[in-house]
mmCIF file of C-alpha atoms in Angstrom:
data_model
loop_
_atom_site.group_PDB
_atom_site.id
_atom_site.type_symbol
_atom_site.label_atom_id
_atom_site.label_comp_id
_atom_site.label_asym_id
_atom_site.label_seq_id
_atom_site.Cartn_x
_atom_site.Cartn_y
_atom_site.Cartn_z
ATOM 1 C CA UNK A 1 -105.315 -59.396 -157.191
ATOM 2 C CA UNK A 2 -103.470 -59.024 -160.504
ATOM 3 C CA UNK A 3 -104.806 -61.145 -163.376
ATOM 4 C CA UNK A 4 -103.532 -61.732 -166.915
ATOM 5 C CA UNK A 5 -106.423 -62.548 -169.238
ATOM 6 C CA UNK A 6 -105.599 -64.454 -172.438
ATOM 7 C CA UNK A 7 -107.981 -64.714 -175.395
ATOM 8 C CA UNK A 8 -106.128 -67.476 -177.260
ATOM 9 C CA UNK A 9 -105.582 -67.596 -181.013
ATOM 10 C CA UNK A 10 -102.788 -68.554 -183.394
ATOM 11 C CA UNK A 11 -102.932 -65.342 -185.452
ATOM 12 C CA UNK A 12 -103.856 -63.019 -182.573
ATOM 13 C CA UNK A 13 -103.685 -63.797 -178.845
ATOM 14 C CA UNK A 14 -105.381 -61.024 -176.901
ATOM 15 C CA UNK A 15 -103.617 -60.264 -173.588
ATOM 16 C CA UNK A 16 -104.675 -57.891 -170.843
ATOM 17 C CA UNK A 17 -103.650 -57.315 -167.235
ATOM 18 C CA UNK A 18 -106.182 -56.012 -164.693
ATOM 19 C CA UNK A 19 -105.664 -55.329 -161.006
ATOM 20 C CA UNK A 20 -108.317 -55.071 -158.301
ATOM 21 C CA UNK A 21 -110.743 -56.900 -156.069
ATOM 22 C CA UNK A 22 -114.455 -57.591 -156.418
ATOM 23 C CA UNK A 23 -116.588 -54.651 -155.331
ATOM 24 C CA UNK A 24 -113.917 -51.993 -155.894
ATOM 25 C CA UNK A 25 -112.978 -50.026 -159.042
ATOM 26 C CA UNK A 26 -110.588 -52.001 -161.247
ATOM 27 C CA UNK A 27 -107.386 -50.793 -162.890
ATOM 28 C CA UNK A 28 -106.063 -51.747 -166.307
ATOM 29 C CA UNK A 29 -102.305 -52.331 -166.099
ATOM 30 C CA UNK A 30 -101.643 -53.202 -169.755
ATOM 31 C CA UNK A 31 -103.343 -54.543 -172.859
ATOM 32 C CA UNK A 32 -102.053 -55.868 -176.180
ATOM 33 C CA UNK A 33 -101.929 -58.659 -178.719
ATOM 34 C CA UNK A 34 -99.372 -61.410 -179.355
ATOM 35 C CA UNK A 35 -99.365 -61.993 -183.120
ATOM 36 C CA UNK A 36 -97.824 -64.749 -185.234
ATOM 37 C CA UNK A 37 -97.478 -64.748 -189.049
ATOM 38 C CA UNK A 38 -100.094 -66.936 -190.765
ATOM 39 C CA UNK A 39 -97.517 -68.243 -193.264
ATOM 40 C CA UNK A 40 -95.056 -69.489 -190.606
ATOM 41 C CA UNK A 41 -94.892 -73.175 -189.711
ATOM 42 C CA UNK A 42 -97.192 -74.238 -186.882
ATOM 43 C CA UNK A 43 -94.307 -75.169 -184.558
ATOM 44 C CA UNK A 44 -92.695 -71.750 -185.104
ATOM 45 C CA UNK A 45 -96.000 -69.994 -184.398
ATOM 46 C CA UNK A 46 -96.320 -71.851 -181.090
ATOM 47 C CA UNK A 47 -92.756 -70.828 -180.179
ATOM 48 C CA UNK A 48 -93.644 -67.188 -180.973
ATOM 49 C CA UNK A 49 -96.746 -67.381 -178.757
ATOM 50 C CA UNK A 50 -94.644 -68.893 -175.955
ATOM 51 C CA UNK A 51 -92.115 -66.044 -176.217
ATOM 52 C CA UNK A 52 -94.908 -63.457 -176.240
ATOM 53 C CA UNK A 53 -96.699 -64.885 -173.187
ATOM 54 C CA UNK A 54 -93.391 -65.279 -171.313
ATOM 55 C CA UNK A 55 -92.688 -61.586 -171.959
ATOM 56 C CA UNK A 56 -96.092 -60.594 -170.568
ATOM 57 C CA UNK A 57 -95.544 -62.767 -167.468
ATOM 58 C CA UNK A 58 -92.072 -61.261 -166.962
ATOM 59 C CA UNK A 59 -93.281 -57.691 -167.437
ATOM 60 C CA UNK A 60 -96.444 -57.817 -165.322
ATOM 61 C CA UNK A 61 -96.025 -60.687 -162.796
ATOM 62 C CA UNK A 62 -99.725 -61.661 -162.574
ATOM 63 C CA UNK A 63 -100.918 -63.775 -159.617
ATOM 64 C CA UNK A 64 -103.514 -65.546 -161.788
ATOM 65 C CA UNK A 65 -103.862 -66.310 -165.483
ATOM 66 C CA UNK A 66 -107.414 -66.539 -166.881
ATOM 67 C CA UNK A 67 -107.737 -68.263 -170.270
ATOM 68 C CA UNK A 68 -110.853 -68.616 -172.395
ATOM 69 C CA UNK A 69 -112.146 -72.179 -172.263
ATOM 70 C CA UNK A 70 -112.175 -73.496 -175.838
ATOM 71 C CA UNK A 71 -115.112 -75.546 -177.072
ATOM 72 C CA UNK A 72 -114.911 -77.812 -180.076
ATOM 73 C CA UNK A 73 -118.487 -77.059 -181.112
ATOM 74 C CA UNK A 74 -118.159 -73.594 -182.607
ATOM 75 C CA UNK A 75 -116.102 -72.815 -185.685
ATOM 76 C CA UNK A 76 -114.436 -76.159 -186.406
ATOM 77 C CA UNK A 77 -111.917 -74.591 -188.805
ATOM 78 C CA UNK A 78 -110.157 -72.388 -186.258
ATOM 79 C CA UNK A 79 -110.797 -74.360 -183.067
ATOM 80 C CA UNK A 80 -107.655 -76.493 -183.336
ATOM 81 C CA UNK A 81 -105.414 -73.430 -183.535
ATOM 82 C CA UNK A 82 -107.259 -71.858 -180.613
ATOM 83 C CA UNK A 83 -106.818 -75.020 -178.534
ATOM 84 C CA UNK A 84 -103.105 -75.135 -179.376
ATOM 85 C CA UNK A 85 -102.546 -71.451 -178.528
ATOM 86 C CA UNK A 86 -104.443 -71.894 -175.234
ATOM 87 C CA UNK A 87 -102.251 -74.901 -174.402
ATOM 88 C CA UNK A 88 -99.123 -72.757 -174.757
ATOM 89 C CA UNK A 89 -100.578 -70.009 -172.540
ATOM 90 C CA UNK A 90 -101.584 -72.547 -169.844
ATOM 91 C CA UNK A 91 -98.178 -74.236 -170.060
ATOM 92 C CA UNK A 92 -96.303 -70.938 -169.575
ATOM 93 C CA UNK A 93 -98.372 -70.082 -166.477
ATOM 94 C CA UNK A 94 -98.360 -73.562 -164.910
ATOM 95 C CA UNK A 95 -94.591 -73.864 -165.413
ATOM 96 C CA UNK A 96 -94.169 -70.807 -163.137
ATOM 97 C CA UNK A 97 -96.655 -72.133 -160.595
ATOM 98 C CA UNK A 98 -99.213 -69.422 -161.471
ATOM 99 C CA UNK A 99 -102.789 -70.763 -161.032
ATOM 100 C CA UNK A 100 -104.669 -71.023 -164.331
ATOM 101 C CA UNK A 101 -108.446 -70.509 -164.459
ATOM 102 C CA UNK A 102 -110.628 -71.258 -167.465
ATOM 103 C CA UNK A 103 -113.812 -69.287 -168.106
ATOM 104 C CA UNK A 104 -116.265 -69.907 -170.922
ATOM 105 C CA UNK A 105 -117.169 -67.079 -173.323
ATOM 106 C CA UNK A 106 -120.696 -66.929 -171.880
ATOM 107 C CA UNK A 107 -119.387 -66.744 -168.294
ATOM 108 C CA UNK A 108 -117.207 -63.810 -169.335
ATOM 109 C CA UNK A 109 -120.038 -62.019 -171.150
ATOM 110 C CA UNK A 110 -122.440 -62.607 -168.255
ATOM 111 C CA UNK A 111 -119.891 -61.339 -165.720
ATOM 112 C CA UNK A 112 -119.064 -58.173 -167.643
ATOM 113 C CA UNK A 113 -122.414 -57.224 -169.256
ATOM 114 C CA UNK A 114 -124.978 -59.219 -167.270
ATOM 115 C CA UNK A 115 -125.926 -61.064 -170.480
ATOM 116 C CA UNK A 116 -124.239 -64.350 -171.451
ATOM 117 C CA UNK A 117 -125.124 -63.737 -175.103
ATOM 118 C CA UNK A 118 -123.844 -60.151 -175.352
ATOM 119 C CA UNK A 119 -122.099 -59.136 -178.603
ATOM 120 C CA UNK A 120 -118.514 -57.893 -179.058
ATOM 121 C CA UNK A 121 -119.595 -54.239 -179.008
ATOM 122 C CA UNK A 122 -121.390 -54.603 -175.651
ATOM 123 C CA UNK A 123 -118.391 -56.382 -174.125
ATOM 124 C CA UNK A 124 -116.054 -53.676 -175.471
ATOM 125 C CA UNK A 125 -118.313 -50.913 -174.131
ATOM 126 C CA UNK A 126 -118.516 -52.444 -170.641
ATOM 127 C CA UNK A 127 -114.757 -53.097 -170.496
ATOM 128 C CA UNK A 128 -114.211 -49.442 -171.431
ATOM 129 C CA UNK A 129 -116.574 -48.260 -168.692
ATOM 130 C CA UNK A 130 -115.369 -50.643 -165.961
ATOM 131 C CA UNK A 131 -111.708 -49.780 -166.530
ATOM 132 C CA UNK A 132 -112.467 -46.076 -167.137
ATOM 133 C CA UNK A 133 -110.755 -46.047 -170.543
ATOM 134 C CA UNK A 134 -111.151 -43.339 -173.190
ATOM 135 C CA UNK A 135 -112.127 -45.801 -175.934
ATOM 136 C CA UNK A 136 -112.718 -49.542 -176.349
ATOM 137 C CA UNK A 137 -109.425 -51.463 -176.675
ATOM 138 C CA UNK A 138 -108.738 -52.629 -180.234
ATOM 139 C CA UNK A 139 -108.696 -55.277 -181.645
ATOM 140 C CA UNK A 140 -111.651 -57.128 -180.074
ATOM 141 C CA UNK A 141 -109.247 -59.884 -178.881
ATOM 142 C CA UNK A 142 -107.542 -57.334 -176.610
ATOM 143 C CA UNK A 143 -110.900 -56.215 -175.139
ATOM 144 C CA UNK A 144 -111.875 -59.886 -174.658
ATOM 145 C CA UNK A 145 -108.636 -60.535 -172.756
ATOM 146 C CA UNK A 146 -109.440 -57.663 -170.358
ATOM 147 C CA UNK A 147 -113.009 -59.001 -169.987
ATOM 148 C CA UNK A 148 -111.547 -62.416 -169.034
ATOM 149 C CA UNK A 149 -109.356 -60.823 -166.370
ATOM 150 C CA UNK A 150 -112.312 -58.813 -164.990
ATOM 151 C CA UNK A 151 -114.480 -61.955 -164.999
ATOM 152 C CA UNK A 152 -111.824 -63.807 -163.025
ATOM 153 C CA UNK A 153 -111.515 -61.066 -160.390
ATOM 154 C CA UNK A 154 -115.289 -60.983 -159.917
ATOM 155 C CA UNK A 155 -115.832 -64.744 -160.008
ATOM 156 C CA UNK A 156 -112.817 -65.589 -157.822
ATOM 157 C CA UNK A 157 -114.601 -65.049 -154.459
ATOM 158 C CA UNK A 158 -117.488 -67.304 -155.580
ATOM 159 C CA UNK A 159 -115.111 -69.927 -156.982
ATOM 160 C CA UNK A 160 -113.061 -69.839 -153.767
ATOM 161 C CA UNK A 161 -116.199 -70.137 -151.611
ATOM 162 C CA UNK A 162 -117.257 -73.110 -153.738
ATOM 163 C CA UNK A 163 -113.867 -74.760 -153.329
ATOM 164 C CA UNK A 164 -113.952 -74.123 -149.565
ATOM 165 C CA UNK A 165 -117.470 -75.600 -149.360
ATOM 166 C CA UNK A 166 -116.307 -78.685 -151.277
ATOM 167 C CA UNK A 167 -113.288 -79.033 -149.000
ATOM 168 C CA UNK A 168 -115.473 -78.677 -145.894
ATOM 169 C CA UNK A 169 -117.901 -81.239 -147.306
ATOM 170 C CA UNK A 170 -115.046 -83.684 -147.894
ATOM 171 C CA UNK A 171 -113.759 -83.087 -144.357
ATOM 172 C CA UNK A 172 -117.273 -83.711 -142.976
ATOM 173 C CA UNK A 173 -117.535 -86.933 -144.966
ATOM 174 C CA UNK A 174 -114.153 -88.093 -143.718
ATOM 175 C CA UNK A 175 -114.964 -87.328 -140.049
ATOM 176 C CA UNK A 176 -118.411 -88.983 -140.299
ATOM 177 C CA UNK A 177 -116.730 -92.065 -141.785
ATOM 178 C CA UNK A 178 -114.322 -92.091 -138.867
ATOM 179 C CA UNK A 179 -117.262 -91.919 -136.444
ATOM 180 C CA UNK A 180 -119.165 -94.789 -138.047
ATOM 181 C CA UNK A 181 -116.071 -96.977 -138.108
ATOM 182 C CA UNK B 1 -82.528 -90.377 -190.461
ATOM 183 C CA UNK B 2 -83.679 -90.583 -186.843
ATOM 184 C CA UNK B 3 -87.332 -89.720 -186.223
ATOM 185 C CA UNK B 4 -89.338 -89.324 -183.019
ATOM 186 C CA UNK B 5 -92.997 -90.163 -183.645
ATOM 187 C CA UNK B 6 -95.552 -88.697 -181.222
ATOM 188 C CA UNK B 7 -99.140 -89.933 -180.951
ATOM 189 C CA UNK B 8 -100.488 -87.043 -178.861
ATOM 190 C CA UNK B 9 -102.900 -87.397 -175.948
ATOM 191 C CA UNK B 10 -103.346 -85.865 -172.494
ATOM 192 C CA UNK B 11 -103.612 -89.176 -170.633
ATOM 193 C CA UNK B 12 -101.173 -91.121 -172.826
ATOM 194 C CA UNK B 13 -98.737 -89.668 -175.387
ATOM 195 C CA UNK B 14 -97.239 -92.504 -177.439
ATOM 196 C CA UNK B 15 -93.566 -91.884 -178.275
ATOM 197 C CA UNK B 16 -91.282 -93.954 -180.501
ATOM 198 C CA UNK B 17 -87.884 -93.416 -182.101
ATOM 199 C CA UNK B 18 -87.023 -95.116 -185.399
ATOM 200 C CA UNK B 19 -83.826 -94.855 -187.418
ATOM 201 C CA UNK B 20 -83.332 -95.664 -191.092
ATOM 202 C CA UNK B 21 -83.874 -94.575 -194.671
ATOM 203 C CA UNK B 22 -86.550 -95.474 -197.199
ATOM 204 C CA UNK B 23 -85.849 -98.779 -198.938
ATOM 205 C CA UNK B 24 -83.646 -100.211 -196.169
ATOM 206 C CA UNK B 25 -84.550 -102.181 -193.028
ATOM 207 C CA UNK B 26 -85.523 -99.849 -190.177
ATOM 208 C CA UNK B 27 -84.355 -99.972 -186.555
ATOM 209 C CA UNK B 28 -86.401 -99.207 -183.466
ATOM 210 C CA UNK B 29 -84.316 -97.149 -181.028
ATOM 211 C CA UNK B 30 -86.876 -96.767 -178.231
ATOM 212 C CA UNK B 31 -90.598 -96.794 -177.557
ATOM 213 C CA UNK B 32 -92.755 -95.703 -174.635
ATOM 214 C CA UNK B 33 -95.582 -93.592 -173.314
ATOM 215 C CA UNK B 34 -95.658 -90.218 -171.539
ATOM 216 C CA UNK B 35 -98.553 -90.349 -169.081
ATOM 217 C CA UNK B 36 -100.270 -87.640 -167.035
ATOM 218 C CA UNK B 37 -102.778 -88.188 -164.207
ATOM 219 C CA UNK B 38 -106.387 -87.559 -165.285
ATOM 220 C CA UNK B 39 -107.186 -85.817 -161.985
ATOM 221 C CA UNK B 40 -104.364 -83.241 -162.271
ATOM 222 C CA UNK B 41 -105.101 -79.683 -163.415
ATOM 223 C CA UNK B 42 -104.843 -79.133 -167.167
ATOM 224 C CA UNK B 43 -101.894 -76.738 -166.859
ATOM 225 C CA UNK B 44 -99.991 -79.269 -164.726
ATOM 226 C CA UNK B 45 -100.702 -82.047 -167.238
ATOM 227 C CA UNK B 46 -99.283 -79.901 -170.049
ATOM 228 C CA UNK B 47 -96.163 -79.234 -167.950
ATOM 229 C CA UNK B 48 -95.783 -83.010 -167.387
ATOM 230 C CA UNK B 49 -96.082 -83.662 -171.136
ATOM 231 C CA UNK B 50 -93.480 -80.976 -171.821
ATOM 232 C CA UNK B 51 -91.063 -82.589 -169.335
ATOM 233 C CA UNK B 52 -91.667 -86.031 -170.843
ATOM 234 C CA UNK B 53 -91.106 -84.902 -174.444
ATOM 235 C CA UNK B 54 -88.003 -82.906 -173.438
ATOM 236 C CA UNK B 55 -86.600 -86.059 -171.841
ATOM 237 C CA UNK B 56 -87.174 -88.060 -175.036
ATOM 238 C CA UNK B 57 -85.535 -85.326 -177.138
ATOM 239 C CA UNK B 58 -82.561 -85.208 -174.738
ATOM 240 C CA UNK B 59 -82.167 -88.983 -174.648
ATOM 241 C CA UNK B 60 -82.536 -89.756 -178.362
ATOM 242 C CA UNK B 61 -81.644 -86.551 -180.285
ATOM 243 C CA UNK B 62 -84.024 -87.098 -183.244
ATOM 244 C CA UNK B 63 -83.452 -85.135 -186.482
ATOM 245 C CA UNK B 64 -87.201 -84.963 -187.153
ATOM 246 C CA UNK B 65 -90.332 -85.083 -185.044
ATOM 247 C CA UNK B 66 -93.480 -86.538 -186.651
ATOM 248 C CA UNK B 67 -96.759 -85.725 -184.894
ATOM 249 C CA UNK B 68 -100.217 -87.025 -185.730
ATOM 250 C CA UNK B 69 -102.289 -84.298 -187.361
ATOM 251 C CA UNK B 70 -105.378 -83.778 -185.202
ATOM 252 C CA UNK B 71 -108.778 -83.309 -186.806
ATOM 253 C CA UNK B 72 -111.688 -81.710 -185.013
ATOM 254 C CA UNK B 73 -114.236 -83.984 -186.710
ATOM 255 C CA UNK B 74 -113.732 -87.243 -184.837
ATOM 256 C CA UNK B 75 -114.418 -87.678 -181.138
ATOM 257 C CA UNK B 76 -115.275 -84.137 -180.043
ATOM 258 C CA UNK B 77 -114.881 -85.007 -176.349
ATOM 259 C CA UNK B 78 -111.169 -85.839 -176.475
ATOM 260 C CA UNK B 79 -110.065 -83.763 -179.461
ATOM 261 C CA UNK B 80 -109.299 -80.630 -177.429
ATOM 262 C CA UNK B 81 -106.913 -82.523 -175.143
ATOM 263 C CA UNK B 82 -105.282 -84.146 -178.161
ATOM 264 C CA UNK B 83 -104.804 -80.754 -179.820
ATOM 265 C CA UNK B 84 -103.295 -79.332 -176.629
ATOM 266 C CA UNK B 85 -100.906 -82.263 -176.150
ATOM 267 C CA UNK B 86 -99.830 -82.039 -179.810
ATOM 268 C CA UNK B 87 -99.171 -78.305 -179.359
ATOM 269 C CA UNK B 88 -96.764 -79.055 -176.503
ATOM 270 C CA UNK B 89 -94.921 -81.709 -178.559
ATOM 271 C CA UNK B 90 -94.598 -79.353 -181.551
ATOM 272 C CA UNK B 91 -93.453 -76.516 -179.289
ATOM 273 C CA UNK B 92 -90.710 -78.654 -177.704
ATOM 274 C CA UNK B 93 -89.362 -79.694 -181.117
ATOM 275 C CA UNK B 94 -89.623 -76.264 -182.802
ATOM 276 C CA UNK B 95 -87.909 -74.581 -179.832
ATOM 277 C CA UNK B 96 -84.844 -76.770 -180.533
ATOM 278 C CA UNK B 97 -85.003 -76.110 -184.278
ATOM 279 C CA UNK B 98 -86.031 -79.713 -185.009
ATOM 280 C CA UNK B 99 -88.318 -79.851 -188.087
ATOM 281 C CA UNK B 100 -91.858 -80.957 -187.235
ATOM 282 C CA UNK B 101 -93.942 -82.944 -189.733
ATOM 283 C CA UNK B 102 -97.644 -83.666 -189.384
ATOM 284 C CA UNK B 103 -99.159 -86.819 -190.873
ATOM 285 C CA UNK B 104 -102.833 -87.734 -190.825
ATOM 286 C CA UNK B 105 -103.934 -91.076 -189.332
ATOM 287 C CA UNK B 106 -104.889 -92.350 -192.802
ATOM 288 C CA UNK B 107 -101.505 -91.343 -194.264
ATOM 289 C CA UNK B 108 -99.817 -93.312 -191.491
ATOM 290 C CA UNK B 109 -102.028 -96.378 -191.953
ATOM 291 C CA UNK B 110 -101.597 -96.271 -195.739
ATOM 292 C CA UNK B 111 -97.808 -95.935 -195.420
ATOM 293 C CA UNK B 112 -97.431 -98.816 -192.971
ATOM 294 C CA UNK B 113 -100.139 -101.292 -194.082
ATOM 295 C CA UNK B 114 -101.008 -100.157 -197.622
ATOM 296 C CA UNK B 115 -104.562 -99.455 -196.443
ATOM 297 C CA UNK B 116 -105.599 -96.004 -195.167
ATOM 298 C CA UNK B 117 -108.467 -97.580 -193.214
ATOM 299 C CA UNK B 118 -106.478 -100.334 -191.494
ATOM 300 C CA UNK B 119 -107.382 -101.138 -187.874
ATOM 301 C CA UNK B 120 -105.151 -100.922 -184.783
ATOM 302 C CA UNK B 121 -104.272 -104.635 -184.921
ATOM 303 C CA UNK B 122 -103.068 -104.413 -188.554
ATOM 304 C CA UNK B 123 -100.950 -101.339 -187.769
ATOM 305 C CA UNK B 124 -99.478 -103.095 -184.712
ATOM 306 C CA UNK B 125 -98.725 -106.243 -186.735
ATOM 307 C CA UNK B 126 -96.966 -104.313 -189.525
ATOM 308 C CA UNK B 127 -94.958 -102.200 -187.057
ATOM 309 C CA UNK B 128 -93.840 -105.453 -185.389
ATOM 310 C CA UNK B 129 -92.795 -106.944 -188.735
ATOM 311 C CA UNK B 130 -91.113 -103.814 -190.135
ATOM 312 C CA UNK B 131 -89.049 -103.251 -186.985
ATOM 313 C CA UNK B 132 -88.433 -107.014 -186.475
ATOM 314 C CA UNK B 133 -89.867 -106.972 -182.936
ATOM 315 C CA UNK B 134 -90.892 -110.037 -180.940
ATOM 316 C CA UNK B 135 -94.396 -108.706 -180.206
ATOM 317 C CA UNK B 136 -96.527 -105.640 -181.015
ATOM 318 C CA UNK B 137 -95.611 -102.680 -178.772
ATOM 319 C CA UNK B 138 -98.207 -101.982 -176.062
ATOM 320 C CA UNK B 139 -100.242 -99.845 -175.556
ATOM 321 C CA UNK B 140 -101.576 -99.069 -179.049
ATOM 322 C CA UNK B 141 -100.442 -95.427 -178.639
ATOM 323 C CA UNK B 142 -96.824 -96.630 -178.512
ATOM 324 C CA UNK B 143 -97.267 -98.692 -181.699
ATOM 325 C CA UNK B 144 -98.947 -95.697 -183.374
ATOM 326 C CA UNK B 145 -95.989 -93.477 -182.474
ATOM 327 C CA UNK B 146 -93.601 -95.954 -184.162
ATOM 328 C CA UNK B 147 -95.925 -96.095 -187.200
ATOM 329 C CA UNK B 148 -95.770 -92.278 -187.404
ATOM 330 C CA UNK B 149 -91.966 -92.362 -187.379
ATOM 331 C CA UNK B 150 -91.900 -95.089 -190.073
ATOM 332 C CA UNK B 151 -94.420 -93.113 -192.157
ATOM 333 C CA UNK B 152 -92.194 -90.043 -191.933
ATOM 334 C CA UNK B 153 -89.046 -91.903 -193.018
ATOM 335 C CA UNK B 154 -90.864 -93.384 -196.021
ATOM 336 C CA UNK B 155 -92.727 -90.220 -197.004
ATOM 337 C CA UNK B 156 -89.763 -87.873 -196.466
ATOM 338 C CA UNK B 157 -88.188 -88.397 -199.938
ATOM 339 C CA UNK B 158 -91.542 -87.658 -201.646
ATOM 340 C CA UNK B 159 -92.217 -84.651 -199.398
ATOM 341 C CA UNK B 160 -88.711 -83.318 -200.036
ATOM 342 C CA UNK B 161 -89.103 -83.759 -203.814
ATOM 343 C CA UNK B 162 -92.418 -81.891 -203.607
ATOM 344 C CA UNK B 163 -90.846 -79.039 -201.635
ATOM 345 C CA UNK B 164 -87.952 -78.851 -204.108
ATOM 346 C CA UNK B 165 -90.426 -78.756 -207.010
ATOM 347 C CA UNK B 166 -92.360 -75.943 -205.323
ATOM 348 C CA UNK B 167 -89.147 -74.024 -204.659
ATOM 349 C CA UNK B 168 -88.049 -74.470 -208.297
ATOM 350 C CA UNK B 169 -91.480 -73.323 -209.469
ATOM 351 C CA UNK B 170 -91.247 -70.185 -207.313
ATOM 352 C CA UNK B 171 -87.748 -69.486 -208.648
ATOM 353 C CA UNK B 172 -89.054 -69.859 -212.223
ATOM 354 C CA UNK B 173 -91.915 -67.474 -211.500
ATOM 355 C CA UNK B 174 -89.537 -64.939 -209.998
ATOM 356 C CA UNK B 175 -87.105 -65.102 -212.924
ATOM 357 C CA UNK B 176 -89.926 -64.877 -215.491
ATOM 358 C CA UNK B 177 -91.228 -61.790 -213.651
ATOM 359 C CA UNK B 178 -87.774 -60.262 -213.809
ATOM 360 C CA UNK B 179 -87.686 -60.917 -217.567
ATOM 361 C CA UNK B 180 -91.063 -59.297 -218.223
ATOM 362 C CA UNK B 181 -90.084 -56.237 -216.196
#
């Protein structure tokens, strides 16, 4: 399974591609940052993010895109830009028919470090270890993007099982309704 | 001047095209709503909004796009979807090189009714009068989109004068620097 993780932001969008399956060693394919100039107009910045994400999708052909789920609670000043950058990333993936998964920051931290309230340094250290890198990826947005991709690979079996269980439950409900009719 | 106003939202994006210049009677070219199903995946909804906005840009060729500026203060539950829908509208316009202007809800209300705290009914009534319509456009999102377009046409001369003043000021600063060197 090849996953592009996106840590969305207007100034810096962290992007990282990881390949592997749960329970086996993972491989980092690429990591980087899509940047846009803070003094450009908002529309132009969104176009630049679109071009950057498109390039990453072209270059690495991921089967899934995992984007950080944005909450409006924390940091009200930057949250609008984060939401807008995440919208562009989701749009680029969905337009190509690539499934998009959203994971919260605490889900990502819990998946990678075992602690949903881990700090940036812990996340960076675990990403470095899990992908057998020489040093933590810089900036932190790039490490967070890899953590998102790892989280998706590890959570995917559980998420799929959950979806299958829901589907089975719905089928059971439908067949029991048929019986009672 | 032909302006497409966009009142962004995931479930309903109000869209309205108005033509005219400040100080002259205005003409409504078209009004409508781009809808996406609430039970679709977020990425798919953003793709549907993109297709809808593209269609409106193709059909009506506006020279400007005016989008409501989203604030994170009010209504935390829906603000993320609003921010994401607005990002798609801005992206579509900027990709074509169409200038995007953002106006706050109170700027729009003040421009159209003279009162920055006017309610939906007042805005609808003034839009109806200003565009010489038979009845207020429904739903309210459609009327709001027309109000945004009207606001942009009326504010544009002031905004342009302001930008020219800023540009002149920067030129003056540059030339005075050259002199002192």
